């Protein structure tokens, strides 16, 4: 069975600090996809990144970076120089590569960035 | 362009009543998903359509829940004999379709409250 664990329920940081959100996943599939979504206070889930299981290269997009390590089944998300607008709930999710299969989400990490 | 839309945004009903929740996917997206998000939790999969047919309905909690997508576009989630435990935000997502894993784009959700 697939499972995503986000052990950090809530994190508070002061603006401009770096913060890392942890994600650990479980799957028996050798091919799978990992995702991060942001859910701001408005409630709508916003897609951030998709990574397939064969691509372990780290990715950077502006202040965001992702560290995928198959050896530890982790897909961690780092925000550099955090801003108040980064305050949201962040979800890590997993799907099998057998078509457009449903996402299995973690419980999310609520990030509060304080000015 | 237009994103995924869901109506109503809020629905309050009494225990035992029937409700319908509507989802309009992004134009051209053949895959459509329904998820349910309870307070403090990540979204949980309910049902997935590829075109008009339900490709996977394994997430529907019981036979009070049913969903249709008769023309392969708009979908309706139907809940009979609502119970207080059905209270949650119901999210709809759509993606481009089969053949590879595409990111899912989410609507704003319908907040269902069963009194």
XYZ file of C-alpha atoms in Angstrom:
230
model
C 0.000 0.000 0.000
C 1.098 3.533 -0.662
C 1.622 5.946 2.190
C 2.972 9.457 2.631
C 4.157 10.716 5.999
C 4.693 14.358 6.837
C 5.882 14.223 10.410
C 5.910 17.968 10.951
C 2.387 19.100 11.727
C 3.190 22.788 12.186
C 6.289 24.908 11.710
C 6.794 28.575 12.548
C 9.716 30.566 11.247
C 10.667 34.204 11.178
C 10.717 35.880 7.805
C 13.935 35.357 5.836
C 14.772 32.115 7.599
C 15.196 28.938 5.553
C 12.798 26.101 6.280
C 12.667 22.451 5.196
C 9.471 20.449 5.050
C 9.957 16.702 5.329
C 8.181 14.017 3.320
C 8.701 10.268 3.592
C 6.831 7.873 1.329
C 6.157 4.155 1.061
C 5.358 2.271 -2.112
C 5.999 -1.158 -3.607
C 6.081 0.241 -7.108
C 9.393 0.800 -8.851
C 7.862 3.553 -10.954
C 5.992 6.303 -9.219
C 5.585 10.070 -9.059
C 5.951 12.481 -6.169
C 4.274 15.863 -5.880
C 4.163 18.894 -3.655
C 1.074 21.091 -3.412
C 0.516 24.344 -1.515
C -2.818 25.152 0.111
C -2.966 28.842 1.081
C -5.645 30.186 3.436
C -7.959 30.611 0.446
C -8.138 26.817 0.317
C -7.301 26.029 -3.310
C -4.515 23.492 -3.805
C -1.715 24.835 -5.976
C 0.626 22.476 -7.814
C 4.335 23.109 -7.106
C 6.338 20.212 -8.513
C 6.174 16.692 -9.933
C 9.132 14.298 -9.839
C 9.332 10.751 -11.202
C 11.105 7.928 -9.436
C 13.870 7.703 -12.024
C 14.966 11.283 -11.685
C 16.859 11.889 -8.470
C 18.319 15.189 -9.484
C 17.560 17.941 -7.058
C 15.520 20.778 -8.448
C 15.564 24.471 -7.722
C 12.912 26.983 -8.702
C 13.552 30.433 -7.343
C 13.442 30.222 -3.537
C 12.104 26.666 -3.678
C 14.222 23.535 -3.873
C 13.480 19.844 -3.611
C 15.728 17.007 -2.459
C 14.675 13.551 -3.655
C 16.514 10.586 -2.108
C 15.288 7.117 -3.035
C 17.649 5.509 -0.523
C 15.695 7.064 2.336
C 12.343 7.316 0.484
C 12.260 11.024 1.099
C 11.256 14.032 -0.978
C 11.967 17.101 1.118
C 11.061 20.673 0.235
C 13.135 23.698 1.236
C 12.074 27.318 1.099
C 14.976 29.731 1.209
C 14.580 33.212 2.674
C 10.958 32.567 3.628
C 8.336 35.260 3.183
C 4.985 35.873 4.849
C 3.256 34.879 1.591
C 4.731 31.403 1.993
C 2.403 30.815 4.940
C 0.189 27.894 3.938
C -0.331 24.177 4.377
C 1.997 22.144 2.207
C 1.115 18.640 1.049
C 3.361 15.941 -0.304
C 1.655 13.335 -2.502
C 2.430 10.105 -4.337
C 0.951 8.347 -7.348
C 1.679 5.139 -9.217
C 2.692 5.302 -12.841
C -0.108 3.246 -14.290
C -1.899 6.133 -15.926
C -3.457 9.059 -14.207
C -3.904 7.374 -10.881
C -5.252 9.160 -7.825
C -2.887 10.945 -5.499
C -2.163 9.694 -2.007
C -1.562 12.726 0.188
C 0.244 13.211 3.464
C -1.509 15.040 6.267
C 0.261 18.260 5.438
C 2.561 20.663 7.234
C 1.221 24.064 8.258
C 3.928 26.680 7.755
C 3.607 30.057 9.442
C 6.083 32.745 8.462
C 6.142 35.588 10.928
C 7.179 39.068 9.901
C -7.869 30.346 -19.011
C -10.569 29.057 -16.716
C -9.575 26.669 -13.975
C -11.594 23.936 -12.333
C -14.818 25.298 -10.917
C -17.065 23.789 -8.284
C -20.561 24.668 -7.209
C -21.871 25.412 -4.713
C -18.969 26.783 -2.713
C -20.837 26.056 0.491
C -23.686 23.685 1.203
C -25.470 23.281 4.506
C -27.949 20.456 4.772
C -29.733 18.428 7.379
C -28.965 14.873 8.302
C -30.749 12.460 6.013
C -31.039 14.822 3.048
C -29.708 14.299 -0.469
C -27.050 16.596 -1.939
C -25.395 17.080 -5.304
C -22.013 18.710 -5.791
C -20.923 19.844 -9.232
C -17.492 20.030 -10.837
C -16.553 21.733 -14.116
C -13.069 20.584 -15.168
C -10.592 22.480 -17.282
C -11.600 22.283 -20.933
C -9.890 19.399 -22.691
C -9.012 17.521 -19.503
C -10.190 13.945 -19.829
C -9.330 12.792 -16.314
C -11.415 13.996 -13.373
C -10.995 13.195 -9.686
C -13.024 13.702 -6.549
C -11.330 13.959 -3.173
C -12.616 14.696 0.313
C -10.666 16.768 2.818
C -11.541 16.738 6.488
C -10.265 19.396 8.869
C -6.546 19.066 9.482
C -6.136 16.221 7.016
C -4.849 15.793 3.502
C -7.275 15.151 0.659
C -8.502 11.570 0.408
C -9.387 10.012 -2.921
C -13.003 9.146 -3.658
C -13.406 8.390 -7.390
C -11.605 8.942 -10.682
C -13.085 9.266 -14.176
C -11.331 8.795 -17.472
C -13.774 10.233 -19.976
C -17.305 9.181 -19.087
C -16.459 6.057 -17.156
C -15.373 5.641 -13.580
C -11.871 4.178 -13.815
C -11.529 3.745 -10.070
C -14.227 4.194 -7.431
C -12.425 2.374 -4.651
C -12.347 5.462 -2.457
C -16.095 5.893 -2.151
C -16.810 5.213 1.521
C -20.165 3.438 1.039
C -23.105 3.104 -1.321
C -24.579 6.437 -0.256
C -21.943 8.079 -2.447
C -22.222 8.057 -6.212
C -20.732 10.150 -9.015
C -21.460 10.573 -12.710
C -19.821 12.220 -15.687
C -22.290 11.522 -18.503
C -20.677 13.558 -21.267
C -17.061 13.316 -20.200
C -16.908 16.880 -18.938
C -18.974 18.068 -15.960
C -19.235 15.665 -13.058
C -21.716 15.457 -10.209
C -21.023 13.842 -6.862
C -24.216 12.662 -5.215
C -24.621 11.848 -1.555
C -27.782 10.195 -0.288
C -29.045 10.176 3.303
C -26.305 12.499 4.444
C -24.714 11.945 7.833
C -22.859 14.379 10.081
C -19.652 12.503 9.318
C -19.972 13.493 5.661
C -19.138 17.085 6.619
C -15.908 18.009 4.823
C -14.555 19.962 1.885
C -15.118 18.071 -1.360
C -12.412 18.781 -3.907
C -12.479 18.156 -7.609
C -9.372 17.981 -9.792
C -8.760 17.442 -13.480
C -5.768 16.523 -15.601
C -4.943 16.100 -19.266
C -5.556 12.368 -19.392
C -4.138 8.959 -20.040
C -0.751 7.853 -21.235
C 1.456 9.563 -18.710
C 1.133 11.099 -15.309
C 0.006 14.689 -15.513
C -0.343 17.120 -12.672
C -3.835 17.509 -11.299
C -5.373 20.958 -11.097
C -7.743 21.452 -8.199
C -10.896 23.460 -7.842
C -11.723 25.622 -4.810
C -13.850 22.902 -3.255
C -17.375 22.656 -1.867
C -17.645 22.895 1.892
C -20.424 20.531 2.957
C -21.886 20.873 6.429
C -24.407 18.301 7.617
C -26.348 19.452 10.669
